[in-house]
mmCIF file with all atom_site columns, C-alpha atoms in Angstrom:
data_model
loop_
_atom_site.group_PDB
_atom_site.id
_atom_site.type_symbol
_atom_site.label_atom_id
_atom_site.label_alt_id
_atom_site.label_comp_id
_atom_site.label_asym_id
_atom_site.label_entity_id
_atom_site.label_seq_id
_atom_site.pdbx_PDB_ins_code
_atom_site.Cartn_x
_atom_site.Cartn_y
_atom_site.Cartn_z
_atom_site.occupancy
_atom_site.B_iso_or_equiv
_atom_site.pdbx_formal_charge
_atom_site.auth_seq_id
_atom_site.auth_comp_id
_atom_site.auth_asym_id
_atom_site.auth_atom_id
_atom_site.pdbx_PDB_model_num
ATOM 1   C CA . MET O 1 1   ? 179.164 -173.380 -4.577  1.00 0.00 ? 177 MET O CA 1
ATOM 2   C CA . ALA O 1 2   ? 176.635 -170.575 -4.391  1.00 0.00 ? 178 ALA O CA 1
ATOM 3   C CA . THR O 1 3   ? 172.981 -171.490 -4.474  1.00 0.00 ? 179 THR O CA 1
ATOM 4   C CA . SER O 1 4   ? 170.640 -169.354 -6.491  1.00 0.00 ? 180 SER O CA 1
ATOM 5   C CA . ARG O 1 5   ? 167.572 -167.932 -4.867  1.00 0.00 ? 181 ARG O CA 1
ATOM 6   C CA . ARG O 1 6   ? 164.210 -168.481 -6.554  1.00 0.00 ? 182 ARG O CA 1
ATOM 7   C CA . ARG O 1 7   ? 162.882 -165.299 -8.086  1.00 0.00 ? 183 ARG O CA 1
ATOM 8   C CA . VAL O 1 8   ? 159.237 -165.001 -7.003  1.00 0.00 ? 184 VAL O CA 1
ATOM 9   C CA . ALA O 1 9   ? 157.028 -162.112 -8.100  1.00 0.00 ? 185 ALA O CA 1
ATOM 10  C CA . ALA O 1 10  ? 153.549 -161.126 -7.021  1.00 0.00 ? 186 ALA O CA 1
ATOM 11  C CA . TYR O 1 11  ? 151.237 -159.648 -9.655  1.00 0.00 ? 187 TYR O CA 1
ATOM 12  C CA . PRO O 1 12  ? 148.459 -158.091 -7.550  1.00 0.00 ? 188 PRO O CA 1
ATOM 13  C CA . GLY O 1 13  ? 145.066 -156.775 -8.566  1.00 0.00 ? 189 GLY O CA 1
ATOM 14  C CA . THR O 1 14  ? 141.350 -157.297 -8.266  1.00 0.00 ? 190 THR O CA 1
ATOM 15  C CA . PHE O 1 15  ? 141.126 -159.065 -11.653 1.00 0.00 ? 191 PHE O CA 1
ATOM 16  C CA . ASP O 1 16  ? 137.383 -158.383 -11.787 1.00 0.00 ? 192 ASP O CA 1
ATOM 17  C CA . PRO O 1 17  ? 137.379 -159.957 -14.332 1.00 0.00 ? 193 PRO O CA 1
ATOM 18  C CA . ILE O 1 18  ? 140.717 -161.088 -15.721 1.00 0.00 ? 194 ILE O CA 1
ATOM 19  C CA . THR O 1 19  ? 141.358 -159.751 -19.250 1.00 0.00 ? 195 THR O CA 1
ATOM 20  C CA . TYR O 1 20  ? 143.713 -160.565 -22.095 1.00 0.00 ? 196 TYR O CA 1
ATOM 21  C CA . GLY O 1 21  ? 145.769 -157.580 -20.907 1.00 0.00 ? 197 GLY O CA 1
ATOM 22  C CA . HIS O 1 22  ? 146.225 -159.214 -17.486 1.00 0.00 ? 198 HIS O CA 1
ATOM 23  C CA . ILE O 1 23  ? 147.051 -162.538 -19.093 1.00 0.00 ? 199 ILE O CA 1
ATOM 24  C CA . ASP O 1 24  ? 149.657 -160.892 -21.322 1.00 0.00 ? 200 ASP O CA 1
ATOM 25  C CA . ILE O 1 25  ? 151.378 -159.237 -18.348 1.00 0.00 ? 201 ILE O CA 1
ATOM 26  C CA . ALA O 1 26  ? 151.331 -162.532 -16.394 1.00 0.00 ? 202 ALA O CA 1
ATOM 27  C CA . ALA O 1 27  ? 152.762 -164.434 -19.378 1.00 0.00 ? 203 ALA O CA 1
ATOM 28  C CA . ARG O 1 28  ? 155.541 -161.909 -19.915 1.00 0.00 ? 204 ARG O CA 1
ATOM 29  C CA . ALA O 1 29  ? 156.336 -161.824 -16.191 1.00 0.00 ? 205 ALA O CA 1
ATOM 30  C CA . SER O 1 30  ? 156.512 -165.630 -16.228 1.00 0.00 ? 206 SER O CA 1
ATOM 31  C CA . GLN O 1 31  ? 159.456 -165.325 -18.612 1.00 0.00 ? 207 GLN O CA 1
ATOM 32  C CA . LEU O 1 32  ? 161.309 -163.092 -16.131 1.00 0.00 ? 208 LEU O CA 1
ATOM 33  C CA . PHE O 1 33  ? 160.669 -164.913 -12.843 1.00 0.00 ? 209 PHE O CA 1
ATOM 34  C CA . ASP O 1 34  ? 160.811 -168.476 -11.562 1.00 0.00 ? 210 ASP O CA 1
ATOM 35  C CA . GLU O 1 35  ? 157.308 -168.117 -10.147 1.00 0.00 ? 211 GLU O CA 1
ATOM 36  C CA . VAL O 1 36  ? 154.597 -165.505 -10.618 1.00 0.00 ? 212 VAL O CA 1
ATOM 37  C CA . ILE O 1 37  ? 151.741 -165.343 -8.158  1.00 0.00 ? 213 ILE O CA 1
ATOM 38  C CA . VAL O 1 38  ? 148.654 -163.649 -9.529  1.00 0.00 ? 214 VAL O CA 1
ATOM 39  C CA . ALA O 1 39  ? 147.502 -162.242 -6.202  1.00 0.00 ? 215 ALA O CA 1
ATOM 40  C CA . ILE O 1 40  ? 143.809 -161.427 -6.230  1.00 0.00 ? 216 ILE O CA 1
ATOM 41  C CA . TYR O 1 41  ? 142.855 -158.829 -3.657  1.00 0.00 ? 217 TYR O CA 1
ATOM 42  C CA . ASP O 1 42  ? 139.960 -159.852 -1.449  1.00 0.00 ? 218 ASP O CA 1
ATOM 43  C CA . GLY O 1 43  ? 139.467 -156.990 0.947   1.00 0.00 ? 219 GLY O CA 1
ATOM 44  C CA . GLY O 1 44  ? 135.994 -158.127 1.957   1.00 0.00 ? 220 GLY O CA 1
ATOM 45  C CA . GLU O 1 45  ? 134.082 -155.302 3.604   1.00 0.00 ? 221 GLU O CA 1
ATOM 46  C CA . HIS O 1 46  ? 137.219 -153.147 3.576   1.00 0.00 ? 222 HIS O CA 1
ATOM 47  C CA . ALA O 1 47  ? 137.700 -153.275 -0.205  1.00 0.00 ? 223 ALA O CA 1
ATOM 48  C CA . PRO O 1 48  ? 137.677 -149.802 -1.793  1.00 0.00 ? 224 PRO O CA 1
ATOM 49  C CA . LYS O 1 49  ? 135.476 -151.075 -4.630  1.00 0.00 ? 225 LYS O CA 1
ATOM 50  C CA . ARG O 1 50  ? 132.724 -153.657 -4.697  1.00 0.00 ? 226 ARG O CA 1
ATOM 51  C CA . PRO O 1 51  ? 133.691 -156.418 -7.152  1.00 0.00 ? 227 PRO O CA 1
ATOM 52  C CA . LEU O 1 52  ? 131.246 -157.947 -9.630  1.00 0.00 ? 228 LEU O CA 1
ATOM 53  C CA . PHE O 1 53  ? 132.624 -161.445 -9.009  1.00 0.00 ? 229 PHE O CA 1
ATOM 54  C CA . SER O 1 54  ? 133.384 -162.994 -5.629  1.00 0.00 ? 230 SER O CA 1
ATOM 55  C CA . ALA O 1 55  ? 136.999 -163.760 -4.757  1.00 0.00 ? 231 ALA O CA 1
ATOM 56  C CA . ASP O 1 56  ? 136.357 -167.470 -5.383  1.00 0.00 ? 232 ASP O CA 1
ATOM 57  C CA . GLU O 1 57  ? 134.906 -166.717 -8.820  1.00 0.00 ? 233 GLU O CA 1
ATOM 58  C CA . ARG O 1 58  ? 137.826 -164.443 -9.718  1.00 0.00 ? 234 ARG O CA 1
ATOM 59  C CA . VAL O 1 59  ? 140.291 -167.129 -8.614  1.00 0.00 ? 235 VAL O CA 1
ATOM 60  C CA . ARG O 1 60  ? 138.530 -169.779 -10.728 1.00 0.00 ? 236 ARG O CA 1
ATOM 61  C CA . LEU O 1 61  ? 138.382 -167.511 -13.796 1.00 0.00 ? 237 LEU O CA 1
ATOM 62  C CA . ALA O 1 62  ? 142.059 -166.602 -13.405 1.00 0.00 ? 238 ALA O CA 1
ATOM 63  C CA . GLN O 1 63  ? 143.145 -170.215 -12.870 1.00 0.00 ? 239 GLN O CA 1
ATOM 64  C CA . GLU O 1 64  ? 141.273 -171.333 -15.976 1.00 0.00 ? 240 GLU O CA 1
ATOM 65  C CA . SER O 1 65  ? 142.714 -168.439 -17.990 1.00 0.00 ? 241 SER O CA 1
ATOM 66  C CA . LEU O 1 66  ? 146.308 -168.939 -16.840 1.00 0.00 ? 242 LEU O CA 1
ATOM 67  C CA . CYS O 1 67  ? 146.524 -172.750 -16.721 1.00 0.00 ? 243 CYS O CA 1
ATOM 68  C CA . HIS O 1 68  ? 148.823 -172.758 -19.776 1.00 0.00 ? 244 HIS O CA 1
ATOM 69  C CA . LEU O 1 69  ? 151.542 -170.960 -17.785 1.00 0.00 ? 245 LEU O CA 1
ATOM 70  C CA . ASP O 1 70  ? 153.389 -173.573 -15.717 1.00 0.00 ? 246 ASP O CA 1
ATOM 71  C CA . ASN O 1 71  ? 155.110 -171.168 -13.340 1.00 0.00 ? 247 ASN O CA 1
ATOM 72  C CA . VAL O 1 72  ? 152.072 -168.958 -12.647 1.00 0.00 ? 248 VAL O CA 1
ATOM 73  C CA . ARG O 1 73  ? 149.715 -169.659 -9.786  1.00 0.00 ? 249 ARG O CA 1
ATOM 74  C CA . VAL O 1 74  ? 146.698 -167.812 -8.433  1.00 0.00 ? 250 VAL O CA 1
ATOM 75  C CA . ASP O 1 75  ? 146.149 -166.863 -4.815  1.00 0.00 ? 251 ASP O CA 1
ATOM 76  C CA . THR O 1 76  ? 144.165 -164.337 -2.779  1.00 0.00 ? 252 THR O CA 1
ATOM 77  C CA . PHE O 1 77  ? 145.264 -161.826 -0.204  1.00 0.00 ? 253 PHE O CA 1
ATOM 78  C CA . SER O 1 78  ? 143.484 -159.410 2.108   1.00 0.00 ? 254 SER O CA 1
ATOM 79  C CA . SER O 1 79  ? 146.401 -157.832 3.946   1.00 0.00 ? 255 SER O CA 1
ATOM 80  C CA . LEU O 1 80  ? 148.863 -155.152 2.986   1.00 0.00 ? 256 LEU O CA 1
ATOM 81  C CA . LEU O 1 81  ? 150.521 -156.271 -0.229  1.00 0.00 ? 257 LEU O CA 1
ATOM 82  C CA . VAL O 1 82  ? 154.012 -155.953 1.259   1.00 0.00 ? 258 VAL O CA 1
ATOM 83  C CA . ASP O 1 83  ? 152.999 -158.280 4.114   1.00 0.00 ? 259 ASP O CA 1
ATOM 84  C CA . TYR O 1 84  ? 151.560 -160.763 1.626   1.00 0.00 ? 260 TYR O CA 1
ATOM 85  C CA . CYS O 1 85  ? 154.804 -160.653 -0.382  1.00 0.00 ? 261 CYS O CA 1
ATOM 86  C CA . ALA O 1 86  ? 156.804 -161.446 2.754   1.00 0.00 ? 262 ALA O CA 1
ATOM 87  C CA . THR O 1 87  ? 154.487 -164.362 3.551   1.00 0.00 ? 263 THR O CA 1
ATOM 88  C CA . VAL O 1 88  ? 154.845 -165.960 0.088   1.00 0.00 ? 264 VAL O CA 1
ATOM 89  C CA . GLY O 1 89  ? 158.507 -165.066 -0.408  1.00 0.00 ? 265 GLY O CA 1
ATOM 90  C CA . ALA O 1 90  ? 157.967 -162.639 -3.276  1.00 0.00 ? 266 ALA O CA 1
ATOM 91  C CA . GLY O 1 91  ? 160.811 -160.174 -3.677  1.00 0.00 ? 267 GLY O CA 1
ATOM 92  C CA . THR O 1 92  ? 159.224 -158.344 -6.601  1.00 0.00 ? 268 THR O CA 1
ATOM 93  C CA . ILE O 1 93  ? 155.862 -156.770 -7.336  1.00 0.00 ? 269 ILE O CA 1
ATOM 94  C CA . VAL O 1 94  ? 154.823 -156.761 -10.998 1.00 0.00 ? 270 VAL O CA 1
ATOM 95  C CA . ARG O 1 95  ? 152.451 -154.095 -12.256 1.00 0.00 ? 271 ARG O CA 1
ATOM 96  C CA . GLY O 1 96  ? 151.090 -153.345 -15.704 1.00 0.00 ? 272 GLY O CA 1
ATOM 97  C CA . LEU O 1 97  ? 151.106 -149.901 -17.311 1.00 0.00 ? 273 LEU O CA 1
ATOM 98  C CA . ARG O 1 98  ? 148.585 -148.919 -19.985 1.00 0.00 ? 274 ARG O CA 1
ATOM 99  C CA . ALA O 1 99  ? 148.862 -145.148 -20.074 1.00 0.00 ? 275 ALA O CA 1
ATOM 100 C CA . VAL O 1 100 ? 150.683 -142.176 -18.561 1.00 0.00 ? 276 VAL O CA 1
ATOM 101 C CA . SER O 1 101 ? 147.945 -141.885 -15.934 1.00 0.00 ? 277 SER O CA 1
ATOM 102 C CA . ASP O 1 102 ? 148.762 -145.449 -14.809 1.00 0.00 ? 278 ASP O CA 1
ATOM 103 C CA . PHE O 1 103 ? 152.409 -144.454 -14.444 1.00 0.00 ? 279 PHE O CA 1
ATOM 104 C CA . GLU O 1 104 ? 151.630 -141.660 -11.972 1.00 0.00 ? 280 GLU O CA 1
ATOM 105 C CA . TYR O 1 105 ? 149.539 -143.972 -9.792  1.00 0.00 ? 281 TYR O CA 1
ATOM 106 C CA . GLU O 1 106 ? 152.026 -146.859 -10.002 1.00 0.00 ? 282 GLU O CA 1
ATOM 107 C CA . PHE O 1 107 ? 154.903 -144.484 -9.256  1.00 0.00 ? 283 PHE O CA 1
ATOM 108 C CA . GLN O 1 108 ? 153.199 -143.432 -6.004  1.00 0.00 ? 284 GLN O CA 1
ATOM 109 C CA . LEU O 1 109 ? 152.323 -147.019 -5.090  1.00 0.00 ? 285 LEU O CA 1
ATOM 110 C CA . GLY O 1 110 ? 155.850 -148.203 -5.839  1.00 0.00 ? 286 GLY O CA 1
ATOM 111 C CA . HIS O 1 111 ? 157.342 -145.643 -3.495  1.00 0.00 ? 287 HIS O CA 1
ATOM 112 C CA . MET O 1 112 ? 154.889 -146.599 -0.754  1.00 0.00 ? 288 MET O CA 1
ATOM 113 C CA . TYR O 1 113 ? 155.698 -150.298 -1.191  1.00 0.00 ? 289 TYR O CA 1
ATOM 114 C CA . GLN O 1 114 ? 159.411 -149.529 -0.934  1.00 0.00 ? 290 GLN O CA 1
ATOM 115 C CA . HIS O 1 115 ? 158.797 -147.284 2.085   1.00 0.00 ? 291 HIS O CA 1
ATOM 116 C CA . LEU O 1 116 ? 157.030 -150.189 3.797   1.00 0.00 ? 292 LEU O CA 1
ATOM 117 C CA . ASN O 1 117 ? 159.601 -152.775 2.646   1.00 0.00 ? 293 ASN O CA 1
ATOM 118 C CA . PRO O 1 118 ? 162.833 -151.375 1.162   1.00 0.00 ? 294 PRO O CA 1
ATOM 119 C CA . ASP O 1 119 ? 163.867 -154.861 -0.021  1.00 0.00 ? 295 ASP O CA 1
ATOM 120 C CA . LEU O 1 120 ? 160.992 -155.140 -2.503  1.00 0.00 ? 296 LEU O CA 1
ATOM 121 C CA . GLU O 1 121 ? 161.597 -154.418 -6.165  1.00 0.00 ? 297 GLU O CA 1
ATOM 122 C CA . ILE O 1 122 ? 158.835 -153.020 -8.354  1.00 0.00 ? 298 ILE O CA 1
ATOM 123 C CA . VAL O 1 123 ? 158.713 -154.023 -12.017 1.00 0.00 ? 299 VAL O CA 1
ATOM 124 C CA . CYS O 1 124 ? 156.268 -152.306 -14.359 1.00 0.00 ? 300 CYS O CA 1
ATOM 125 C CA . LEU O 1 125 ? 155.556 -153.932 -17.698 1.00 0.00 ? 301 LEU O CA 1
ATOM 126 C CA . MET O 1 126 ? 154.063 -151.823 -20.446 1.00 0.00 ? 302 MET O CA 1
ATOM 127 C CA . ALA O 1 127 ? 150.855 -153.186 -21.912 1.00 0.00 ? 303 ALA O CA 1
ATOM 128 C CA . ARG O 1 128 ? 151.018 -154.214 -25.541 1.00 0.00 ? 304 ARG O CA 1
ATOM 129 C CA . SER O 1 129 ? 149.410 -151.587 -27.761 1.00 0.00 ? 305 SER O CA 1
ATOM 130 C CA . ASP O 1 130 ? 146.394 -153.782 -28.529 1.00 0.00 ? 306 ASP O CA 1
ATOM 131 C CA . HIS O 1 131 ? 145.670 -154.063 -24.784 1.00 0.00 ? 307 HIS O CA 1
ATOM 132 C CA . THR O 1 132 ? 146.093 -150.441 -23.705 1.00 0.00 ? 308 THR O CA 1
ATOM 133 C CA . PHE O 1 133 ? 142.377 -149.657 -23.781 1.00 0.00 ? 309 PHE O CA 1
ATOM 134 C CA . ILE O 1 134 ? 141.294 -152.786 -21.910 1.00 0.00 ? 310 ILE O CA 1
ATOM 135 C CA . SER O 1 135 ? 140.343 -152.447 -18.263 1.00 0.00 ? 311 SER O CA 1
ATOM 136 C CA . SER O 1 136 ? 138.160 -154.651 -16.109 1.00 0.00 ? 312 SER O CA 1
ATOM 137 C CA . SER O 1 137 ? 135.797 -151.758 -15.377 1.00 0.00 ? 313 SER O CA 1
ATOM 138 C CA . ILE O 1 138 ? 135.245 -151.080 -19.087 1.00 0.00 ? 314 ILE O CA 1
ATOM 139 C CA . ILE O 1 139 ? 134.743 -154.824 -19.701 1.00 0.00 ? 315 ILE O CA 1
ATOM 140 C CA . ARG O 1 140 ? 132.097 -154.939 -16.949 1.00 0.00 ? 316 ARG O CA 1
ATOM 141 C CA . GLU O 1 141 ? 130.300 -151.874 -18.283 1.00 0.00 ? 317 GLU O CA 1
ATOM 142 C CA . VAL O 1 142 ? 130.242 -153.028 -21.908 1.00 0.00 ? 318 VAL O CA 1
ATOM 143 C CA . ALA O 1 143 ? 129.136 -156.533 -20.924 1.00 0.00 ? 319 ALA O CA 1
ATOM 144 C CA . SER O 1 144 ? 126.394 -155.197 -18.618 1.00 0.00 ? 320 SER O CA 1
ATOM 145 C CA . LEU O 1 145 ? 124.950 -153.265 -21.555 1.00 0.00 ? 321 LEU O CA 1
ATOM 146 C CA . GLY O 1 146 ? 125.033 -156.292 -23.849 1.00 0.00 ? 322 GLY O CA 1
ATOM 147 C CA . GLY O 1 147 ? 128.123 -155.329 -25.848 1.00 0.00 ? 323 GLY O CA 1
ATOM 148 C CA . SER O 1 148 ? 130.590 -157.900 -27.115 1.00 0.00 ? 324 SER O CA 1
ATOM 149 C CA . VAL O 1 149 ? 133.807 -158.383 -25.151 1.00 0.00 ? 325 VAL O CA 1
ATOM 150 C CA . ASP O 1 150 ? 134.678 -161.660 -26.914 1.00 0.00 ? 326 ASP O CA 1
ATOM 151 C CA . GLU O 1 151 ? 138.039 -160.430 -28.223 1.00 0.00 ? 327 GLU O CA 1
ATOM 152 C CA . LEU O 1 152 ? 139.063 -158.826 -24.934 1.00 0.00 ? 328 LEU O CA 1
ATOM 153 C CA . VAL O 1 153 ? 138.622 -161.636 -22.406 1.00 0.00 ? 329 VAL O CA 1
ATOM 154 C CA . PRO O 1 154 ? 138.876 -165.447 -22.528 1.00 0.00 ? 330 PRO O CA 1
ATOM 155 C CA . GLU O 1 155 ? 135.785 -167.525 -23.323 1.00 0.00 ? 331 GLU O CA 1
ATOM 156 C CA . ASN O 1 156 ? 135.351 -168.608 -19.681 1.00 0.00 ? 332 ASN O CA 1
ATOM 157 C CA . VAL O 1 157 ? 135.079 -164.930 -18.698 1.00 0.00 ? 333 VAL O CA 1
ATOM 158 C CA . VAL O 1 158 ? 132.625 -164.209 -21.531 1.00 0.00 ? 334 VAL O CA 1
ATOM 159 C CA . GLN O 1 159 ? 130.464 -167.054 -20.222 1.00 0.00 ? 335 GLN O CA 1
ATOM 160 C CA . ALA O 1 160 ? 130.683 -165.814 -16.633 1.00 0.00 ? 336 ALA O CA 1
ATOM 161 C CA . LEU O 1 161 ? 129.736 -162.277 -17.690 1.00 0.00 ? 337 LEU O CA 1
ATOM 162 C CA . THR O 1 162 ? 126.849 -163.629 -19.772 1.00 0.00 ? 338 THR O CA 1
ATOM 163 C CA . ARG O 1 163 ? 125.535 -165.576 -16.780 1.00 0.00 ? 339 ARG O CA 1
ATOM 164 C CA . ARG O 1 164 ? 126.029 -162.645 -14.421 1.00 0.00 ? 340 ARG O CA 1
ATOM 165 C CA . PHE O 1 165 ? 124.190 -160.194 -16.652 1.00 0.00 ? 341 PHE O CA 1
ATOM 166 C CA . LYS O 1 166 ? 121.807 -162.847 -18.028 1.00 0.00 ? 342 LYS O CA 1
ATOM 167 C CA . ILE O 1 167 ? 122.588 -161.832 -21.605 1.00 0.00 ? 343 ILE O CA 1
ATOM 168 C CA . SER O 1 168 ? 120.914 -163.914 -24.289 1.00 0.00 ? 344 SER O CA 1
ATOM 169 C CA . ASP O 1 169 ? 122.644 -164.786 -27.567 1.00 0.00 ? 345 ASP O CA 1
#
């Protein structure tokens, strides 16, 4: 009798902060895989961009936002993504696409991932139309200027942004 192999996918990103778009991709991926690991990049000093929230804060926000998804867990990584995938047994990388410009970037990344590990599969999920304009960088900018992001991120993220930017009601 053949045994089936668990299908594990890594959904990598900085998630600074996690948005409803991220949550939607994670939820949809959770329907396709036995386990989805939301892999939060913590490059430390080597990170290409300086995050607003620490890795620990991003993990906590993501865990709180994804706790309703039984087969989704949150982790951090600081190595090459393909090495992280090998460590956690992920055979697939999940990425979200919002626009054509995302496709070009993801297309290049996907080929590099497969160059580094030909056994990895790359799955890109298109963002739902009501999430195509949401990005963490836009959320941070709007929140820093006192704009409302209430409908774009979970309440725990709204509260964290409010504390970070010391926004009064």
